[in-house]
C-alpha positions as a LaTeX table, in Angstrom:
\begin{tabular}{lrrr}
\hline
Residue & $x$ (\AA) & $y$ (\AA) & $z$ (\AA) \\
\hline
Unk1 & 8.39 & $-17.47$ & $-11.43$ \\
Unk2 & 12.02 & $-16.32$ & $-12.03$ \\
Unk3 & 14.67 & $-17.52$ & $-10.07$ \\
Unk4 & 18.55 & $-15.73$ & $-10.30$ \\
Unk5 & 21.91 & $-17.74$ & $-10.61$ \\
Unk6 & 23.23 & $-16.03$ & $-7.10$ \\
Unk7 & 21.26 & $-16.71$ & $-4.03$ \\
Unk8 & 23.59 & $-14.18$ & $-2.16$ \\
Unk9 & 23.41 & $-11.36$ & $-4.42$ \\
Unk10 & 20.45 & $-9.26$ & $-3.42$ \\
Unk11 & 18.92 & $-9.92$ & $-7.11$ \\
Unk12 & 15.89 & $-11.54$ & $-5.85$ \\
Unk13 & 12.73 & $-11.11$ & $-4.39$ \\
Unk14 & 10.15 & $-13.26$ & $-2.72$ \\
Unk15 & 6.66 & $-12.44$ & $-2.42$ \\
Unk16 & 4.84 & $-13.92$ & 0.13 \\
Unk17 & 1.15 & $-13.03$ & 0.92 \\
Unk18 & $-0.26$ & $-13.33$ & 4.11 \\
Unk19 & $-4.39$ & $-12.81$ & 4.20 \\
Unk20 & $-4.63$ & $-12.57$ & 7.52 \\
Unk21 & $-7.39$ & $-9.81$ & 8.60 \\
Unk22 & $-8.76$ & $-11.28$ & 12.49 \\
Unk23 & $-6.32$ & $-9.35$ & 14.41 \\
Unk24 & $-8.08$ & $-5.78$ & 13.12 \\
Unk25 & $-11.86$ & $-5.04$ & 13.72 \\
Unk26 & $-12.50$ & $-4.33$ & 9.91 \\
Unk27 & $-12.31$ & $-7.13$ & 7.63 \\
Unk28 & $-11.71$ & $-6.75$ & 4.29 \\
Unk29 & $-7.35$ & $-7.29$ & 4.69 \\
Unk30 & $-7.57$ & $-10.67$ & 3.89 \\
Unk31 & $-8.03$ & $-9.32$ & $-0.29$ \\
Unk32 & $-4.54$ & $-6.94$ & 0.66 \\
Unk33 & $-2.28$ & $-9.65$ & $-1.27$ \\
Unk34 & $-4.31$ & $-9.80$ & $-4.32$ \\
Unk35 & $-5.54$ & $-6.13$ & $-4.78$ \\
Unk36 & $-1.09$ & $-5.62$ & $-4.49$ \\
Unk37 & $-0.57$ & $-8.07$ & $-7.05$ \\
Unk38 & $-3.27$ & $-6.66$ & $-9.43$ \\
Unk39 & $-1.63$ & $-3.41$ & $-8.88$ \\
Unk40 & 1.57 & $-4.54$ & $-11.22$ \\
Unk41 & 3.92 & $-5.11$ & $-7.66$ \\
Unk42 & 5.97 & $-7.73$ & $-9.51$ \\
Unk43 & 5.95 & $-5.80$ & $-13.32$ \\
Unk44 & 7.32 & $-2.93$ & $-10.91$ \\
Unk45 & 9.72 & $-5.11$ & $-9.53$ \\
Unk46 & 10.85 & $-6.72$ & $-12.35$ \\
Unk47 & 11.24 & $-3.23$ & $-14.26$ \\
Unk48 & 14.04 & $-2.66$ & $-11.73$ \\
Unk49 & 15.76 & $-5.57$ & $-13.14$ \\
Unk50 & 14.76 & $-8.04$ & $-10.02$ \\
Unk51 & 14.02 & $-11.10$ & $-10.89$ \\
Unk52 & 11.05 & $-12.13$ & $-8.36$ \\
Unk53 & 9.57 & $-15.42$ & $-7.15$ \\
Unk54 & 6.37 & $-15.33$ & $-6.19$ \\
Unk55 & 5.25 & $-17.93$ & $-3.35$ \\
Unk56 & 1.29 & $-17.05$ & $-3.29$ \\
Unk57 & $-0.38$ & $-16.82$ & $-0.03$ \\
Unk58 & $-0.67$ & $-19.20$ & 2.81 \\
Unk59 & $-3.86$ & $-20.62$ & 3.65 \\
Unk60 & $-5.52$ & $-20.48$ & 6.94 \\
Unk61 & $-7.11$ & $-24.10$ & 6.09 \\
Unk62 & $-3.25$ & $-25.76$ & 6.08 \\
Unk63 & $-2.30$ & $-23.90$ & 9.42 \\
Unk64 & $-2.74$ & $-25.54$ & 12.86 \\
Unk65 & $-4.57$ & $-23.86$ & 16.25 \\
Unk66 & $-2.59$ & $-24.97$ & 19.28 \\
Unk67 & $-4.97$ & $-25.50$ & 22.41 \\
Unk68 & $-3.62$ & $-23.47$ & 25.13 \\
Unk69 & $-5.64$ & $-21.13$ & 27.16 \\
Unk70 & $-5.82$ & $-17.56$ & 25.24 \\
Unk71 & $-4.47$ & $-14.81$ & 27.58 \\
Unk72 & $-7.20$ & $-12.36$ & 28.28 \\
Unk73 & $-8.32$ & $-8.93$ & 25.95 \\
Unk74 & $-6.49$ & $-11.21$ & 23.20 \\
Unk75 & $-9.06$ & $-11.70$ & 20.31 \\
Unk76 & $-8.91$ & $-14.79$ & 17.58 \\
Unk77 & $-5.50$ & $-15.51$ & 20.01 \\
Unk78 & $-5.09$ & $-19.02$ & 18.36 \\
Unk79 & $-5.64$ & $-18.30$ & 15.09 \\
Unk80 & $-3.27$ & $-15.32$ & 14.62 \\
Unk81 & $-0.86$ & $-18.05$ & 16.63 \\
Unk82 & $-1.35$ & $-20.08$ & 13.60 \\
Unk83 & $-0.61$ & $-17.40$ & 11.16 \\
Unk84 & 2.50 & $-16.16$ & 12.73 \\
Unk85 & 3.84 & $-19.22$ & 13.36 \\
Unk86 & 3.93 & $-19.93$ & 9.79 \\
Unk87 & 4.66 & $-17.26$ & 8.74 \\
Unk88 & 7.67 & $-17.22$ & 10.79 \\
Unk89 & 8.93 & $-20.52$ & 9.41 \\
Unk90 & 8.55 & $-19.23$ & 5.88 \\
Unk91 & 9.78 & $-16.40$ & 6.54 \\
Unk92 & 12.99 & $-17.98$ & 8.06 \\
Unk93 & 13.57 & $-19.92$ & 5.19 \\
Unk94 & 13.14 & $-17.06$ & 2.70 \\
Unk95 & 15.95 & $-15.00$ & 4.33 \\
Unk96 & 18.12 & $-17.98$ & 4.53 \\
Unk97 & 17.49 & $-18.41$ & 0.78 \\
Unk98 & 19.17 & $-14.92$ & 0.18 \\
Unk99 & 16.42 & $-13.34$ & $-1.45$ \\
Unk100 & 14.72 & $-10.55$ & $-0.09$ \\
Unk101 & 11.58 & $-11.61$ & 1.52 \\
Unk102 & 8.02 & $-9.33$ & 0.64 \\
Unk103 & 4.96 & $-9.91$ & 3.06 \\
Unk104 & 2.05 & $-9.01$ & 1.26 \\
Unk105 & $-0.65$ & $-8.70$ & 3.86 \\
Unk106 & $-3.16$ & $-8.58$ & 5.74 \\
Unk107 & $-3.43$ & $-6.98$ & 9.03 \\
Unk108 & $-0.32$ & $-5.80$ & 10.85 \\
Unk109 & $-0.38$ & $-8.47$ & 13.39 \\
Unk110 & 1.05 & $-10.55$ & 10.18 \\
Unk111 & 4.45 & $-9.15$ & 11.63 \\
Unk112 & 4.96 & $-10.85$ & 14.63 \\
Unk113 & 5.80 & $-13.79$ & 12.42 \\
Unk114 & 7.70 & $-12.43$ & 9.39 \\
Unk115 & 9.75 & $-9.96$ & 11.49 \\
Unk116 & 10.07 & $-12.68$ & 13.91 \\
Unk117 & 11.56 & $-15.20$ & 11.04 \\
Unk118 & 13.87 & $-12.84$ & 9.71 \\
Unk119 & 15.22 & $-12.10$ & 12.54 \\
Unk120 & 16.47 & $-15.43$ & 13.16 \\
Unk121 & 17.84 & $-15.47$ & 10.38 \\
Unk122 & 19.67 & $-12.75$ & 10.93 \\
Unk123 & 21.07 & $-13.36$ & 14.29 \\
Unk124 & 22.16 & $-16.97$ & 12.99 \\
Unk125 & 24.53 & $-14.51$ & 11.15 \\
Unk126 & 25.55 & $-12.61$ & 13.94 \\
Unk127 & 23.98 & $-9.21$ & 12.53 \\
Unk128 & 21.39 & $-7.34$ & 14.55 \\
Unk129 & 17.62 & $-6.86$ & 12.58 \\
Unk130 & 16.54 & $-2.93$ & 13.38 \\
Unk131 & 12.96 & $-2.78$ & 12.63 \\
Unk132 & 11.45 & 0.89 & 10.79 \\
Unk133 & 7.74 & 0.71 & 11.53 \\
Unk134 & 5.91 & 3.05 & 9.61 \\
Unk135 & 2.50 & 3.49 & 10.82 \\
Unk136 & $-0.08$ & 5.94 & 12.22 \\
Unk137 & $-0.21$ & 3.51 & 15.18 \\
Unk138 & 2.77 & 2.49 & 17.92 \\
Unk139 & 1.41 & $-1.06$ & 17.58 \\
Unk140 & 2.94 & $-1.34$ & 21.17 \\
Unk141 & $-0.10$ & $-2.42$ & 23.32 \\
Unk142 & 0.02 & $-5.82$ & 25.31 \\
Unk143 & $-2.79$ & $-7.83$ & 26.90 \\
Unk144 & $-2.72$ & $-5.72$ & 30.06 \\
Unk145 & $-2.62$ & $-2.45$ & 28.23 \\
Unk146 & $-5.08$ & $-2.69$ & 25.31 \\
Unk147 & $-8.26$ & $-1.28$ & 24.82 \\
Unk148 & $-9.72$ & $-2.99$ & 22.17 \\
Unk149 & $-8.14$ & $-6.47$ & 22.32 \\
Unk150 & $-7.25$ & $-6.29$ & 18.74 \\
Unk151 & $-4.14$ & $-7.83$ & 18.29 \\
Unk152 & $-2.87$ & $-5.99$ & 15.31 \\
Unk153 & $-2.37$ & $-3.39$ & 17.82 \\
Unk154 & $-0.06$ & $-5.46$ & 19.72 \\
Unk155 & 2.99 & $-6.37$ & 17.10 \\
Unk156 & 5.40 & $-3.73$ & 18.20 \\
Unk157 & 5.02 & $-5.08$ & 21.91 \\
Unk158 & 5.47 & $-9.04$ & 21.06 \\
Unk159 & 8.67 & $-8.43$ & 18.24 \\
Unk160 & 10.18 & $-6.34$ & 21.65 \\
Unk161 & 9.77 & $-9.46$ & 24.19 \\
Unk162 & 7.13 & $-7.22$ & 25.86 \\
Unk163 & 5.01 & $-9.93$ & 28.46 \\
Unk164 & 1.47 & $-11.81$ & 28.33 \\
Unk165 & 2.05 & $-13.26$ & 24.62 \\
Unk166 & 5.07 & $-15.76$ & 25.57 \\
Unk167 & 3.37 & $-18.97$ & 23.98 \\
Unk168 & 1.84 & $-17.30$ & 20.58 \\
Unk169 & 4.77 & $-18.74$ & 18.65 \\
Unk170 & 4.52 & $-22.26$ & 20.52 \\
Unk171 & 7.48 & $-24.36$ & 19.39 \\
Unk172 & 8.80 & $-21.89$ & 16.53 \\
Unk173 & 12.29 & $-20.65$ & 17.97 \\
Unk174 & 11.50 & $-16.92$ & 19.07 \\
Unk175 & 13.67 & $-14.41$ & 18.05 \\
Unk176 & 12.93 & $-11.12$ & 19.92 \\
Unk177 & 14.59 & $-7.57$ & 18.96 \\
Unk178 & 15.67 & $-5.24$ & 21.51 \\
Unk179 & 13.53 & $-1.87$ & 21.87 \\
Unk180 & 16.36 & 0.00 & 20.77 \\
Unk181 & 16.00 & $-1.94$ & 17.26 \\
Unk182 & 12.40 & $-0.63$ & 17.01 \\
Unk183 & 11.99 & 3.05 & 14.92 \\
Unk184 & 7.97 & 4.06 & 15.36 \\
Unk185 & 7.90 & 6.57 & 12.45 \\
Unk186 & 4.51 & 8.49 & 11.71 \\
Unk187 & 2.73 & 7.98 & 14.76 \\
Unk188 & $-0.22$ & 10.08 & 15.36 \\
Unk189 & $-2.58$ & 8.17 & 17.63 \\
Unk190 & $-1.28$ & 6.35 & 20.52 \\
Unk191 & $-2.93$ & 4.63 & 23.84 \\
Unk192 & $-2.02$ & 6.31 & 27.08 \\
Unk193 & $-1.06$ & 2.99 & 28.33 \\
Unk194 & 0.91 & 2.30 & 25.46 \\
Unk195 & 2.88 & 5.80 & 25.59 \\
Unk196 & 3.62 & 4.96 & 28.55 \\
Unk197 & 5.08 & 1.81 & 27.77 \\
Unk198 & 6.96 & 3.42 & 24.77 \\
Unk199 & 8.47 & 5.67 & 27.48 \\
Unk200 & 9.72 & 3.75 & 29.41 \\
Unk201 & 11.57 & 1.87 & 26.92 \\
Unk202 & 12.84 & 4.39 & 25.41 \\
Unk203 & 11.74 & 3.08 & 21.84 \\
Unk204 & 12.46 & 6.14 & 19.46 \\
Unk205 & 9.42 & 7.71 & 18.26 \\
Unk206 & 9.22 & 10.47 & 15.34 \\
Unk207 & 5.66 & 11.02 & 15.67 \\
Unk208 & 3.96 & 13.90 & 13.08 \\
Unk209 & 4.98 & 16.83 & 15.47 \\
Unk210 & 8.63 & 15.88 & 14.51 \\
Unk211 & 8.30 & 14.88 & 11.39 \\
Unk212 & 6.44 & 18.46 & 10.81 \\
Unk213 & 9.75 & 20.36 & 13.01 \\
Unk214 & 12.57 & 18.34 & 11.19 \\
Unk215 & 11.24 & 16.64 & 8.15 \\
Unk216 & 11.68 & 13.29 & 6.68 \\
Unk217 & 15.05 & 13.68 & 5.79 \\
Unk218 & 16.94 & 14.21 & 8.80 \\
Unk219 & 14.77 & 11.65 & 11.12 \\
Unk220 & 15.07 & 8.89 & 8.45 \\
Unk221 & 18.84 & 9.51 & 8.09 \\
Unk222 & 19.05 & 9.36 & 12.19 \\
Unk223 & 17.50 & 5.91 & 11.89 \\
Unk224 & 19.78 & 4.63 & 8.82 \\
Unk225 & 22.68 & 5.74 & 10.65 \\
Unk226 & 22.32 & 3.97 & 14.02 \\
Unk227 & 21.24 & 1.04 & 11.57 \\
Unk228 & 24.87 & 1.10 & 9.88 \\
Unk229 & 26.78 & 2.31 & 13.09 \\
Unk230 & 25.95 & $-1.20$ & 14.56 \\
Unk231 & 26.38 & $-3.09$ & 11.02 \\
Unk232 & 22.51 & $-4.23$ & 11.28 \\
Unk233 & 20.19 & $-4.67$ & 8.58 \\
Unk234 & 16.68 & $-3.06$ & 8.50 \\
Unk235 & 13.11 & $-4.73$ & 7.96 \\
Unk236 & 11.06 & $-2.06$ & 6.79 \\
Unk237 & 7.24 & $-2.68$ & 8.58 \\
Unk238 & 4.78 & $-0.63$ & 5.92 \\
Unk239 & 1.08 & 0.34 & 7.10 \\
Unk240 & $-0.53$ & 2.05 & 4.70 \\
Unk241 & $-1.96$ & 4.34 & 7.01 \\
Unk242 & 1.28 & 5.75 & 7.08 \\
Unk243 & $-0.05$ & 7.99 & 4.45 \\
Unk244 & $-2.54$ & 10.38 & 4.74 \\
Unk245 & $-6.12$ & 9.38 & 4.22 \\
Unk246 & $-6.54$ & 12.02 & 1.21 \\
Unk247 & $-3.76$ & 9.84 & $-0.73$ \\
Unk248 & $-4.63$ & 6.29 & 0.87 \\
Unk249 & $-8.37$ & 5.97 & 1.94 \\
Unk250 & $-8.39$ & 2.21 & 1.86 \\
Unk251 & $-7.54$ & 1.26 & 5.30 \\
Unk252 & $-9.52$ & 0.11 & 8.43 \\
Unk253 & $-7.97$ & 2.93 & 11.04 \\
Unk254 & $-8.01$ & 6.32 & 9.03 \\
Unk255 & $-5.72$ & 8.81 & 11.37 \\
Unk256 & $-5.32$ & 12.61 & 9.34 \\
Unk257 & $-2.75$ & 13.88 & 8.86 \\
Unk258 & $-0.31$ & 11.34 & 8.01 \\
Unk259 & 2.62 & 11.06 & 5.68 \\
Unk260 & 2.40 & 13.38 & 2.07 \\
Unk261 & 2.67 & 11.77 & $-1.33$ \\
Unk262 & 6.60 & 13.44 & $-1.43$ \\
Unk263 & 7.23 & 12.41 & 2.33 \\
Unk264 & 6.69 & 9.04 & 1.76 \\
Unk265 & 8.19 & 8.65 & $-1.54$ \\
Unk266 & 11.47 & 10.47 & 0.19 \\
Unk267 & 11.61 & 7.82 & 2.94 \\
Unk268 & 11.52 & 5.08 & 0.66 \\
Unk269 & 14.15 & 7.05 & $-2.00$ \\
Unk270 & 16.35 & 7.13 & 1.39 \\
Unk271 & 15.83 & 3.60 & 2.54 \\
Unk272 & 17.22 & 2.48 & $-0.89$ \\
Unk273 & 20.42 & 4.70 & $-0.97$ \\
Unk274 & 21.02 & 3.43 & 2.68 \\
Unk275 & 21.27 & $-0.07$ & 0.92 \\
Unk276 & 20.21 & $-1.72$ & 4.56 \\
Unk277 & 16.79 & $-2.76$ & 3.83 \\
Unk278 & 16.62 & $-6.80$ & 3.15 \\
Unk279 & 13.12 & $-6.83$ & 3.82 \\
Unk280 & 9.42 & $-5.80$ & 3.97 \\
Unk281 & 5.81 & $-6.09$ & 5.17 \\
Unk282 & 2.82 & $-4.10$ & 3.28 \\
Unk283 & 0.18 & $-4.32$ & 5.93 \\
Unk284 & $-3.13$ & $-3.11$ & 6.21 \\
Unk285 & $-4.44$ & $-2.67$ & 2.78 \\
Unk286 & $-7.67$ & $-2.99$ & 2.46 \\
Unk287 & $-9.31$ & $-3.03$ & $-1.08$ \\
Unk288 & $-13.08$ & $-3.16$ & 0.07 \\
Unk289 & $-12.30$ & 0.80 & 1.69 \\
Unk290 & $-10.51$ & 1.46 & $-1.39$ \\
Unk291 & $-11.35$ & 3.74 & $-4.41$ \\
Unk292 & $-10.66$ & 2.58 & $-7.62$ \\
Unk293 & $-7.24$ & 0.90 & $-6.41$ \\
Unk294 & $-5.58$ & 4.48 & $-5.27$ \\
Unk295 & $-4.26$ & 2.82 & $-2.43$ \\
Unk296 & $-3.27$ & $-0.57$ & $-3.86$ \\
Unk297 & $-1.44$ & 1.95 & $-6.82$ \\
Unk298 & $-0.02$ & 3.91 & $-4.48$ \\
Unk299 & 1.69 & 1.31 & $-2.11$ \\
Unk300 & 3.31 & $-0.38$ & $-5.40$ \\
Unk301 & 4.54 & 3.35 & $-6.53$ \\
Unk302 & 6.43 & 3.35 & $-2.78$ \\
Unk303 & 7.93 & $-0.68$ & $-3.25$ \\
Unk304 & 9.23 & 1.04 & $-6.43$ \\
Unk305 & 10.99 & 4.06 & $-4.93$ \\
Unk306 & 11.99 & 1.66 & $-2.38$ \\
Unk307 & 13.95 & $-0.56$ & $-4.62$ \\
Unk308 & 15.42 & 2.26 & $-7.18$ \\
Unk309 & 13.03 & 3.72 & $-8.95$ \\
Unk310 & 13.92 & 7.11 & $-9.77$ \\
Unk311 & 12.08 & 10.42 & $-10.53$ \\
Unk312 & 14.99 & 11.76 & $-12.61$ \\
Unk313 & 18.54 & 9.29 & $-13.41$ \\
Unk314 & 21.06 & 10.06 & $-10.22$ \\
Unk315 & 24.11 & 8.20 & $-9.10$ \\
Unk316 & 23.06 & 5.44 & $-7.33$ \\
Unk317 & 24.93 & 4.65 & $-4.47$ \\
Unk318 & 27.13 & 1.91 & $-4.24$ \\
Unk319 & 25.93 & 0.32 & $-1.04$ \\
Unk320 & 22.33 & 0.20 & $-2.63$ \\
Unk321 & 20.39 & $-2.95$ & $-3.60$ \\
Unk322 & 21.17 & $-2.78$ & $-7.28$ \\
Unk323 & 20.30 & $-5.20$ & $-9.98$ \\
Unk324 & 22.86 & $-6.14$ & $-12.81$ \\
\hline
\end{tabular}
């Protein structure tokens, strides 16, 4: 582990992993942190001139199950409770630290606790967190509205405030964002229910049809924007099946026609320019779908273009996250 002489200087960069892989119906996410870390995620990062502590994972045997009564169509409710609530903590306390914190999951509902901690920290500073979920999924179901009871499908909806999950975090201050502060960016399979929902919340949605009409480029500058108008700071939220299943087959919930190898790389090459992004889940990876690590190699490629890595040298902005 390397540690930097300025805890406020954006040099740094915690990995955390978070094996959590109950709130999907595959399992398998639970080897997500390792298959990342085999992939050469902190090499990468470290190429880039960060230095980067890495934290290993939590373990499920050190977290604690509170006993209340699980709201209904809510499967393995206490023992995601236990994750987030963790993961929340830690995640708190790696904002506060000033590096940038790196979820390494696991199953999307891993960011009802990291988003949640980092947004504490955040409003402790008086700065709104905007969250850019990318993701073939709106992750905005609650209890009432789900189909499947999965609660990876539910993350969206709890970071939001949404109802019917108000004691998953139990005592761990809860630190809800405001739709508005919610991008859903690649979306190409939705519940009725949870359209619905989106709808009436007016959460902003660039779902394939106008990602396909616009492109990338102007939707992701539309969220950076807002982002700086309001002098927030942005937690990008990664599924892999972002991507299209050609490039990334190793996820649970295949979708076609997801994001191309350029599209993706262009959002990330964005996000970094913006210089707004102080933090990040991977979520969903799942090595056992996997071929030959194409997924696993592929996510790390993105973390790169994410934090500067360049296909030819360029000015980098001066607002960017930039390493001495």
């Amino acid at each position: 582990m390397t540690a930097a002489s300025d805890p406020g200087s954006g040099k740094r960069i915690a990995l955390l992993g978070a094996p959590v892989e109950v709130g999907a119906s595959q399992r398998g996410t639970l080897m997500g942190p390792a298959a990342l870390r085999t992939a050469g995620l902190t090499p990468v990062l470290e190429s880039l001139g960060f230095a980067v502590e890495d934290h290993g994972d939590l373990s499920i045997a050190d977290l604690h199950q509170n006993d209340d009564v699980p709201p209904p169509n809510t499967k393995h409710y206490r023992e995601i409770g236990a994750w987030i609530r963790a993961l929340s903590a830690r995640a708190y306390r790696l904002a506060s630290s000033g590096a940038i914190p790196l979820f390494l999951g696991g199953d999307h509902s891993l960011s009802m606790g990291s988003v949640n901690g980092v947004a504490r920290h955040w409003r402790e500073q008086g700065r709104e967190l905007f969250v850019l979920w990318l993701d073939a999924h709106a992750d905005y179901n609650t209890p009432v509205t789900t189909i499947t009871g999965n609660m990876h499908g539910m993350s969206g909806a709890f970071l939001c405030g949404e109802p019917g999950l108000d004691q998953l975090l139990g005592d761990e201050p809860r630190a809800s964002i405001k739709p508005d502060q919610l991008d859903l960016f690649g979306v190409r399979s939705i519940d009725k229910l949870e359209k619905d929902l989106v709808r009436d919340r007016g959460i902003d949605i660039a779902d394939m049809r106008r990602i396909d009409e616009f492109g990338v480029g102007v939707l992701i500058r539309r969220v950076i924007d807002k982002v700086r108008a309001r002098n927030g700071v942005l937690h990008v939220s990664f599924d892999v099946d972002f991507l299209d299943p050609a490039l990334a087959p190793g996820v649970g919930t295949l979708v076609q026609g997801g994001a191309t190898y350029r599209e993706a790389h262009l959002v990330m090459e964005l996000l970094h320019d913006s210089g707004l992004v102080r933090s990040l889940d991977i979520a969903e990876l799942n090595p056992f779908l996997d071929e030959r690590g194409r997924t696993a190699r592929l996510a790390i490629e993105l973390v790169g273009s994410l934090f500067g890595q360049q296909i030819t040298d360029r000015p980098t902005p001066t607002n960017a996250i930039v390493p001495p």
